[in-house]
CSV table of C-alpha atoms and ligand atoms in Angstrom, one decimal:
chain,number,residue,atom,x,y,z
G,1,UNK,CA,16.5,189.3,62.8
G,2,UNK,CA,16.8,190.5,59.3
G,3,UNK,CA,15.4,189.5,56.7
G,4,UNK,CA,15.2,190.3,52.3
G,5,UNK,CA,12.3,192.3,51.5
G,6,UNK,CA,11.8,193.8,47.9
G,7,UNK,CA,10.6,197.6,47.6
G,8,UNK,CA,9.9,197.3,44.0
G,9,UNK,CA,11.4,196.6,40.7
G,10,UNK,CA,15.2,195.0,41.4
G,11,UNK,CA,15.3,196.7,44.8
G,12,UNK,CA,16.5,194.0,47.7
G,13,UNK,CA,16.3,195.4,50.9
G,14,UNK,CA,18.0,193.3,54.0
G,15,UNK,CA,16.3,194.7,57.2
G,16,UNK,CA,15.1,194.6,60.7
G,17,UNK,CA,12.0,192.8,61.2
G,18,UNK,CA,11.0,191.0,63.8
G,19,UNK,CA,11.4,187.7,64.7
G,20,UNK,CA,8.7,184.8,63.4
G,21,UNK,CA,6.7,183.6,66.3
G,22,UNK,CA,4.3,180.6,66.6
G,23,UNK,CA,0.8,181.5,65.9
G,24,UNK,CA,-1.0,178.9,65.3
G,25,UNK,CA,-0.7,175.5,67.5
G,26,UNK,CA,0.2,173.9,64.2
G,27,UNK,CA,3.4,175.8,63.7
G,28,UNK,CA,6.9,175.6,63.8
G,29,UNK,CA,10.1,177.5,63.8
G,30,UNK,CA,13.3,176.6,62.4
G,31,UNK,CA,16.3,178.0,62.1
G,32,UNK,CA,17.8,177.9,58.5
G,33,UNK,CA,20.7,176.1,57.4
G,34,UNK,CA,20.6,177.8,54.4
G,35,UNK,CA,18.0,179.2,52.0
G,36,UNK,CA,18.8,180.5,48.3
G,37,UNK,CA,16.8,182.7,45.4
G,38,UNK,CA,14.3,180.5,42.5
G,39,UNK,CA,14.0,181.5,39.0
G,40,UNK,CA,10.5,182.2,40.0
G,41,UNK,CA,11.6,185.2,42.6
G,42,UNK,CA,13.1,187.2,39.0
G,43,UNK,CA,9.5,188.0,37.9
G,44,UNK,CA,8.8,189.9,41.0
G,45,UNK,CA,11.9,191.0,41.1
G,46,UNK,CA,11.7,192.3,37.4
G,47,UNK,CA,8.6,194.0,38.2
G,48,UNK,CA,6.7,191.4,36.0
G,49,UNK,CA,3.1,189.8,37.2
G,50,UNK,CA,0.5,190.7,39.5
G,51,UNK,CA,2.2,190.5,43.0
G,52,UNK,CA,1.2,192.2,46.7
G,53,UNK,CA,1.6,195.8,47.5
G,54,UNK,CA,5.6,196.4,48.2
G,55,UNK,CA,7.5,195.7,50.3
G,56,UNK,CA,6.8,192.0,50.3
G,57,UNK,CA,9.1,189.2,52.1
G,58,UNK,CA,10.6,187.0,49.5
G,59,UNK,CA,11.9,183.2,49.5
G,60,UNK,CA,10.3,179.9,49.6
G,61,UNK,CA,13.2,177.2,49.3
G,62,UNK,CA,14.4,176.2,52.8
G,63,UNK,CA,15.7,173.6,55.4
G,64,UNK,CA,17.3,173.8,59.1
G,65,UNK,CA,16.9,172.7,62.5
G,66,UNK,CA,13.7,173.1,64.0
G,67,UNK,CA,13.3,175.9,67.5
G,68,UNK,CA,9.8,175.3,68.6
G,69,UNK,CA,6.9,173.7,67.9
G,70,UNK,CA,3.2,174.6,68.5
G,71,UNK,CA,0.9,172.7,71.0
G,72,UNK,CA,-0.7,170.4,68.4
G,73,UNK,CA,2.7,169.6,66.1
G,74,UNK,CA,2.8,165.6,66.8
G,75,UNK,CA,5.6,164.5,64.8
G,76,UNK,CA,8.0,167.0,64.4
G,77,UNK,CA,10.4,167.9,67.4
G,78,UNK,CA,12.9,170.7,68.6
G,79,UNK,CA,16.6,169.6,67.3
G,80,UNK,CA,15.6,167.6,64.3
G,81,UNK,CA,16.7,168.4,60.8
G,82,UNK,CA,13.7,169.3,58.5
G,83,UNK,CA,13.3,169.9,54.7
G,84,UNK,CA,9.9,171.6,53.7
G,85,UNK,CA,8.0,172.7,50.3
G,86,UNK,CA,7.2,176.3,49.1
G,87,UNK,CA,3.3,175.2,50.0
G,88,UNK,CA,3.0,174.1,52.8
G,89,UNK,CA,0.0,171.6,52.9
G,90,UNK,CA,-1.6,169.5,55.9
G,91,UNK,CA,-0.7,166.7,54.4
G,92,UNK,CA,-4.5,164.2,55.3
G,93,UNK,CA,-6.9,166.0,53.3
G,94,UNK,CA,-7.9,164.6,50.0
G,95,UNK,CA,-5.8,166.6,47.7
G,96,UNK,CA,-3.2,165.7,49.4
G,97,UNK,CA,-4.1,161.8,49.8
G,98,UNK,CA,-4.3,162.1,45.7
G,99,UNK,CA,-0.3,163.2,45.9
G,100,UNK,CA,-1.5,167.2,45.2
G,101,UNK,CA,0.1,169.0,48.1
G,102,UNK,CA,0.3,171.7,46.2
G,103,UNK,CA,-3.2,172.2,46.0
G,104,UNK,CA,-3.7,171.5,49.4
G,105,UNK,CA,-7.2,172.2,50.7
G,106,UNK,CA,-5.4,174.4,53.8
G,107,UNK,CA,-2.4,175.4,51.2
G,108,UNK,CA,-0.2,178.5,52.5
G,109,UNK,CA,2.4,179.3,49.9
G,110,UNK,CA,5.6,180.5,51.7
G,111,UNK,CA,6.9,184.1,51.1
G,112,UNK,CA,9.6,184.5,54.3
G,113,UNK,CA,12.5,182.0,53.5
G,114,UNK,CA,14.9,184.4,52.6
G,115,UNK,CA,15.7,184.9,56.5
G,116,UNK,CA,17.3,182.7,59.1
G,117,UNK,CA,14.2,182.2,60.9
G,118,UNK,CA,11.3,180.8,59.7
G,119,UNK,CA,7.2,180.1,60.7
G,120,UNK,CA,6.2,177.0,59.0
G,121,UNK,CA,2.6,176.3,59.1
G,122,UNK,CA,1.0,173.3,59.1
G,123,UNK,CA,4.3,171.6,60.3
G,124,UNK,CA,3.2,168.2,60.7
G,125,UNK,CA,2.2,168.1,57.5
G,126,UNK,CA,4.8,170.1,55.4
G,127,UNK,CA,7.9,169.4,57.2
G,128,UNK,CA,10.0,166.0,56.2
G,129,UNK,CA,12.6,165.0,59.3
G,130,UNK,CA,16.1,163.1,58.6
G,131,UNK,CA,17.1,160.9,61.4
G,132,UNK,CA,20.3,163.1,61.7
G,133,UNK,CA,21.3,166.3,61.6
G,134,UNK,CA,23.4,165.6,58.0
G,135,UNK,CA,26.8,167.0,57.4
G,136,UNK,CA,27.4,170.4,56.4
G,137,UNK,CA,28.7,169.3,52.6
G,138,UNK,CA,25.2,168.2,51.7
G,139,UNK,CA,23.1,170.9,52.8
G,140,UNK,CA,23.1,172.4,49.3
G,141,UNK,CA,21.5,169.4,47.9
G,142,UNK,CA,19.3,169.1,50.7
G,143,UNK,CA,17.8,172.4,50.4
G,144,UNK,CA,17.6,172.1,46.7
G,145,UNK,CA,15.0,168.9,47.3
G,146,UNK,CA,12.6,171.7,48.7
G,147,UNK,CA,11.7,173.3,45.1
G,148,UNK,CA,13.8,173.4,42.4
G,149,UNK,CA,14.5,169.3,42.5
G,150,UNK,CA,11.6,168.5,43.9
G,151,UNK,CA,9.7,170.9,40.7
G,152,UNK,CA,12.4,169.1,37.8
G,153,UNK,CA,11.3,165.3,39.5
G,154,UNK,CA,8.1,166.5,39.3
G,155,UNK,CA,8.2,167.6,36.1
G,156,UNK,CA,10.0,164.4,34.8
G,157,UNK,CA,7.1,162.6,36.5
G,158,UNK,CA,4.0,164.5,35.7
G,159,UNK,CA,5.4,163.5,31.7
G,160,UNK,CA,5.8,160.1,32.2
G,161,UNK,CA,9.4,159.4,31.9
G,162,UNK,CA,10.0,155.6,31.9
G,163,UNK,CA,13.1,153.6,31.3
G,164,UNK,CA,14.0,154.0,27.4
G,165,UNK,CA,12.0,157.1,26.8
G,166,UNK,CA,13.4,159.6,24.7
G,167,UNK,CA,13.1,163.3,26.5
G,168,UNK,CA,13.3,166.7,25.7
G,169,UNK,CA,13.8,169.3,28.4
G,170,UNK,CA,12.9,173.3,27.4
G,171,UNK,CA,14.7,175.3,29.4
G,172,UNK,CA,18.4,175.0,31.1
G,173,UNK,CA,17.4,177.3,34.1
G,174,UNK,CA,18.2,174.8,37.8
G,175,UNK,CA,14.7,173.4,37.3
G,176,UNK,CA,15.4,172.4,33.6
G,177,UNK,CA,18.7,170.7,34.9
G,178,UNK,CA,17.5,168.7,37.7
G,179,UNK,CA,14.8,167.9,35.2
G,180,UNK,CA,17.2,166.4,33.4
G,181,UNK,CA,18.9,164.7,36.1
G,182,UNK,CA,15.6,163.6,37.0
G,183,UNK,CA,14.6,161.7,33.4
G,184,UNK,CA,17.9,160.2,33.4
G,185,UNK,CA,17.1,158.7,37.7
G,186,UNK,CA,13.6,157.7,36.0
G,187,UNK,CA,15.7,155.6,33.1
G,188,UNK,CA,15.3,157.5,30.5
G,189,UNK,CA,17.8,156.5,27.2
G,190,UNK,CA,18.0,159.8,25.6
G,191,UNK,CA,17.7,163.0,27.2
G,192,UNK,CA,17.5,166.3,24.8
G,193,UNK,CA,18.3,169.5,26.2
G,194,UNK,CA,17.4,172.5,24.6
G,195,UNK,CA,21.0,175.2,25.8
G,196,UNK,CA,22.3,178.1,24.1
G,197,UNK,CA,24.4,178.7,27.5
G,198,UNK,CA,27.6,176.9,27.4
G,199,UNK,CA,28.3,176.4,30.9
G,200,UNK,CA,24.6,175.1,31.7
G,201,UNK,CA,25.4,172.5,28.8
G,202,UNK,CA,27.9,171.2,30.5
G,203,UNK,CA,26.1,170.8,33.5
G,204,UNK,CA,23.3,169.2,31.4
G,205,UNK,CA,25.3,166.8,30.1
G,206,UNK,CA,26.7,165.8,33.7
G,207,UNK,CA,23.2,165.9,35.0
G,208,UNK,CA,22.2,162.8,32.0
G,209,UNK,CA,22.0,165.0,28.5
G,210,UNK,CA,22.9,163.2,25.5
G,211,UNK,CA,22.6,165.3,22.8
G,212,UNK,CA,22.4,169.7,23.1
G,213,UNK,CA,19.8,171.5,20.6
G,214,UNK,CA,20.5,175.0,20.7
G,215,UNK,CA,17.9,176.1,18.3
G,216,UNK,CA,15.0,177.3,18.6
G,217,UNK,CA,11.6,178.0,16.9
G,218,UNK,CA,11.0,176.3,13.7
G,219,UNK,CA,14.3,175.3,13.6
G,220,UNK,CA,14.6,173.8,17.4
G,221,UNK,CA,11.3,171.6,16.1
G,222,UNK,CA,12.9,170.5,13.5
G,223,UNK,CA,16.3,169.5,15.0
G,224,UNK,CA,14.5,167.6,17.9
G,225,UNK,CA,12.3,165.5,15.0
G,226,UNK,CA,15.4,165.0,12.9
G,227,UNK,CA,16.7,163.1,16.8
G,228,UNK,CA,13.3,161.3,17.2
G,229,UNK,CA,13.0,159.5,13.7
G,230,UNK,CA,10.8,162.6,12.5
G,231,UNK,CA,7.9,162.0,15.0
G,232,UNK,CA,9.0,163.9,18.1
G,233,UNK,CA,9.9,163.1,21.6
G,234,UNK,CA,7.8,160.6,24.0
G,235,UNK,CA,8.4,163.1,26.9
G,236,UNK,CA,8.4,166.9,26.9
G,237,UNK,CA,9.5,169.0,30.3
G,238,UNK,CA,8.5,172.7,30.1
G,239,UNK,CA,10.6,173.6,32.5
G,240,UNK,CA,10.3,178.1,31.8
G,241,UNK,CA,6.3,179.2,31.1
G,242,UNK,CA,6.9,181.3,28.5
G,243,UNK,CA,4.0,181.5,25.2
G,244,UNK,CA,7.5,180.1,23.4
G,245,UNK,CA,8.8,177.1,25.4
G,246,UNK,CA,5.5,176.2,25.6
G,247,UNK,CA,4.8,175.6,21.9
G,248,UNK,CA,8.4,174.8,21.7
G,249,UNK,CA,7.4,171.5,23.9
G,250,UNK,CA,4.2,171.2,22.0
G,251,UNK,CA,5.4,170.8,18.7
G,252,UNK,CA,8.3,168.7,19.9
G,253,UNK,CA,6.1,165.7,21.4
G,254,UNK,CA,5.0,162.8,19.4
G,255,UNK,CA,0.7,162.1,18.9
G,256,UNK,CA,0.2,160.4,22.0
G,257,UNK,CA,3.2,161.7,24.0
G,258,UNK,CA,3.6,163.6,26.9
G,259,UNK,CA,3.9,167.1,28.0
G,260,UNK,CA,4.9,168.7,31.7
G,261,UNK,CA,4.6,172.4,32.5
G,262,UNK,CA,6.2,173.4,35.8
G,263,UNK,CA,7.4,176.8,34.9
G,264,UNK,CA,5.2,179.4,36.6
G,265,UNK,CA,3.2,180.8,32.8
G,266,UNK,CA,3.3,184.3,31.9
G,267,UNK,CA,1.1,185.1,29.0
G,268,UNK,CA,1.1,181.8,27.7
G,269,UNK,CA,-2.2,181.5,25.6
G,270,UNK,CA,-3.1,177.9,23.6
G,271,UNK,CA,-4.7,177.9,20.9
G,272,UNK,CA,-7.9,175.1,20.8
G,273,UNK,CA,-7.4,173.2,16.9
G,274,UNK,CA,-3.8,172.9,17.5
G,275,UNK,CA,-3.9,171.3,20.6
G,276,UNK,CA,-6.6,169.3,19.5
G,277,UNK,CA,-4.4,168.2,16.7
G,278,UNK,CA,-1.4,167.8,18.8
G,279,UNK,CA,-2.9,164.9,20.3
G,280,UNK,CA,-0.7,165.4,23.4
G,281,UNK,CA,-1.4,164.7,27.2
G,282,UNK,CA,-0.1,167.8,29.5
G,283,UNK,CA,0.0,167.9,33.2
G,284,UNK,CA,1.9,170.6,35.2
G,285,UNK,CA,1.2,173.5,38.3
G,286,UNK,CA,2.7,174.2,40.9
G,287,UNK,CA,4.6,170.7,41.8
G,288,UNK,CA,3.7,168.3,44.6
G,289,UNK,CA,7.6,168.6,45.9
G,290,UNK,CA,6.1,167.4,49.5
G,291,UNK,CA,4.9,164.2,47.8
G,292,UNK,CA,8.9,163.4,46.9
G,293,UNK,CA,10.3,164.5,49.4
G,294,UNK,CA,11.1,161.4,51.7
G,295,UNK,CA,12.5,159.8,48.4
G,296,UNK,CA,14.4,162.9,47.0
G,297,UNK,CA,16.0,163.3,50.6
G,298,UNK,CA,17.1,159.6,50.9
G,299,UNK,CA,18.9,160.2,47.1
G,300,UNK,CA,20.9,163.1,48.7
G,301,UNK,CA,21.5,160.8,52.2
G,302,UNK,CA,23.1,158.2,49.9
G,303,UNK,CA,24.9,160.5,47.8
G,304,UNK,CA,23.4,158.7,44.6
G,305,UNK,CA,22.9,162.0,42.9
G,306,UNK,CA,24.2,165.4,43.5
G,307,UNK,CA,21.5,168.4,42.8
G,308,UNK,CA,23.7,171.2,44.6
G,309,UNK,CA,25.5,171.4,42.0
G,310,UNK,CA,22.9,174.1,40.5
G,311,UNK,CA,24.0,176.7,43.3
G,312,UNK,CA,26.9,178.2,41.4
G,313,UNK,CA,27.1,181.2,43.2
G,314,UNK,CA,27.4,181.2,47.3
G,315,UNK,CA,26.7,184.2,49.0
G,316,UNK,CA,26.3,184.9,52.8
G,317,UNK,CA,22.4,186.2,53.2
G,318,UNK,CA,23.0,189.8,53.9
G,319,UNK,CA,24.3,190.3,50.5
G,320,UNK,CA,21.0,188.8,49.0
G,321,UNK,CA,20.7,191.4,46.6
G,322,UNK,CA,24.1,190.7,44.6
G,323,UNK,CA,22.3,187.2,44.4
G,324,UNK,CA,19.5,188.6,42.7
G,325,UNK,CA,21.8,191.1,40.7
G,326,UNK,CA,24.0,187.9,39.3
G,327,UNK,CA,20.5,185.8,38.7
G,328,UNK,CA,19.0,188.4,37.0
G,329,UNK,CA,21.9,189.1,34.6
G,330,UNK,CA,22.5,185.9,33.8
G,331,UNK,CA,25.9,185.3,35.3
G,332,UNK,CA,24.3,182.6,37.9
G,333,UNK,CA,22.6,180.0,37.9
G,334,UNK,CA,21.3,179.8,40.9
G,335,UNK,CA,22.1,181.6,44.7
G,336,UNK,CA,23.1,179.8,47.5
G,337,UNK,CA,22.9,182.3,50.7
G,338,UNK,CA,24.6,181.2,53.4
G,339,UNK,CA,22.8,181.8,57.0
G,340,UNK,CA,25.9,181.4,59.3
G,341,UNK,CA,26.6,184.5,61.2
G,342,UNK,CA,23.0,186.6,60.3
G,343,UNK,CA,20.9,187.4,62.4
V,401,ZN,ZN1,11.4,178.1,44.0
V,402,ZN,ZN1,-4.0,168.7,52.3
């Protein structure tokens, strides 16, 4: 097959490698219906962050229609549909029993999506099955359950959204706007989304936005308390993990309210006396997307919400790098790449 590797700052390679094999009795392989490019694949991408020695295998988002399974893989079977997280996680230790797949005691994060074969470990454990292959026209939604819904629900969770709850979401990235979708799914009355991009603020506000802050800074602080009868919101979602949006959603949570991080940090450093004074309760990492799966996947069955509609740019797989190229300048959202026809 081929597959995207990256050589080194904003250089996508497509190439020969060889095909994914079972190793361990635990595996599986599947076949991808589709994969696509996070916000989180920029950093590397950029150069940014302490990653592996080049060239590394890229992609972590991914569903299709499972090959071959390993000796020990009980539950999932050649034919079926399957929807997995970027860790995958076995899914019966205690970790996971708490609902922290994530943090998995066997945790493997997964670096090889961007291909149209994949090795999941762990299958058992990591993989979610529908009962039918689905149709074709919600495959984008479907694969967008495996990270970037699955991190915005997540994130909506881990800060307590609950019907009537006024929210503000940092960041209109695909994670910040399923965040938002997933606030309003959670009941949430007013949803504040902090935009400077017009065309993500009209996706916000079809996602469950009320009202658009475009400010930042002092001045986004002050706009979200003039919104929150001067005390801030109950719910904040962090949804980039920069030292700015994080003190953004600091600053813009009420004493006692809530704060979710879910964007991977870089340099983000807090500072002990204001966060003691904040009087704020934060929760975020690496989200538990395999402990909302079966629910996120039923949403998209029923067609009660839509989360595709973050892929705004579809691309077949072997022009992966344009995807990056159009992510990285801003001119996408987020890359859809199309597996049909590579091999
Ligand atoms: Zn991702
Ligand atoms: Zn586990």
């Amino acid at each position: 097959m081929r597959a995207t590797m990256l050589y080194g700052a904003r250089d996508i390679r497509f190439e020969d490698r060889p095909d994914p094999q079972i190793e361990k009795p635990t595996d599986a392989i599947i076949r991808l219906s589709a994969t696509c490019i996070c916000g989180s694949d920029l950093w590397p991408y950029r150069g940014i962050g302490n990653f592996a020695e080049p060239p590394t295998t890229m992609g972590h988002e991914y569903c299709g229609v499972v090959e071959e399974v390993g000796k020990e893989v009980r539950n999932i079977r050649r034919g079926q549909f399957v929807v997995g997280s970027f860790a995958a996680s076995d899914n019966t230790c205690v970790i996971c029993h708490d609902g922290y797949e994530s943090s998995c005691l066997q945790r493997e994060f997964m670096n090889r999506a961007q291909a149209p074969i994949l090795r999941v470990p762990l299958a058992d454990g990591t993989l979610v099955a529908t009962q039918d292959v689905p149709p074709k026209g919600l495959i984008p939604s479907l694969l967008a359950t495996s990270d970037v819904l699955g991190t915005g629900w997540f994130a909506a969770d881990a800060a307590n959204v609950k019907p009537g709850a006024t929210v503000v979401v940092v960041g209109d990235g695909a994670v910040g706007l399923l965040a938002m979708l997933s606030a309003k799914q959670m009941g949430a009355e007013r949803i504040i989304a902090m935009s400077r991009h017009e065309s993500r603020q009209k996706l916000a506000r079809e996602f469950g936005a009320t009202d658009i802050v475009t400010e930042r800074g002092d001045e986004g602080v002050t706009r979200v308390k003039e919104l929150t009868k001067g005390i801030g919101a109950d719910s904040v979602l962090e949804c980039v993990g920069t030292q700015e949006s994080m003190m953004q959603a600091i600053r813009s949570t009420r004493p006692g309210g809530f704060i979710s991080y879910v964007g991977v940090p870089h340099g983000v450093e807090l500072e002990g006396a204001g966060l003691f004074f904040a009087h704020v309760h934060l929760h975020g990492g690496p989200a538990p997307v395999r402990r909302y799966l079966p629910r996120l996947i039923d949403l998209v069955l029923n067609e009660k919400i839509n989360p595709g509609k973050v892929f705004d740019l579809t691309l077949p797989l072997d022009r992966v790098a344009e995807g990056y190229r159009a992510m990285d300048e801003r001119r996408a959202i987020k890359t859809l790449l199309r597996t049909d026809g590579t091999n």
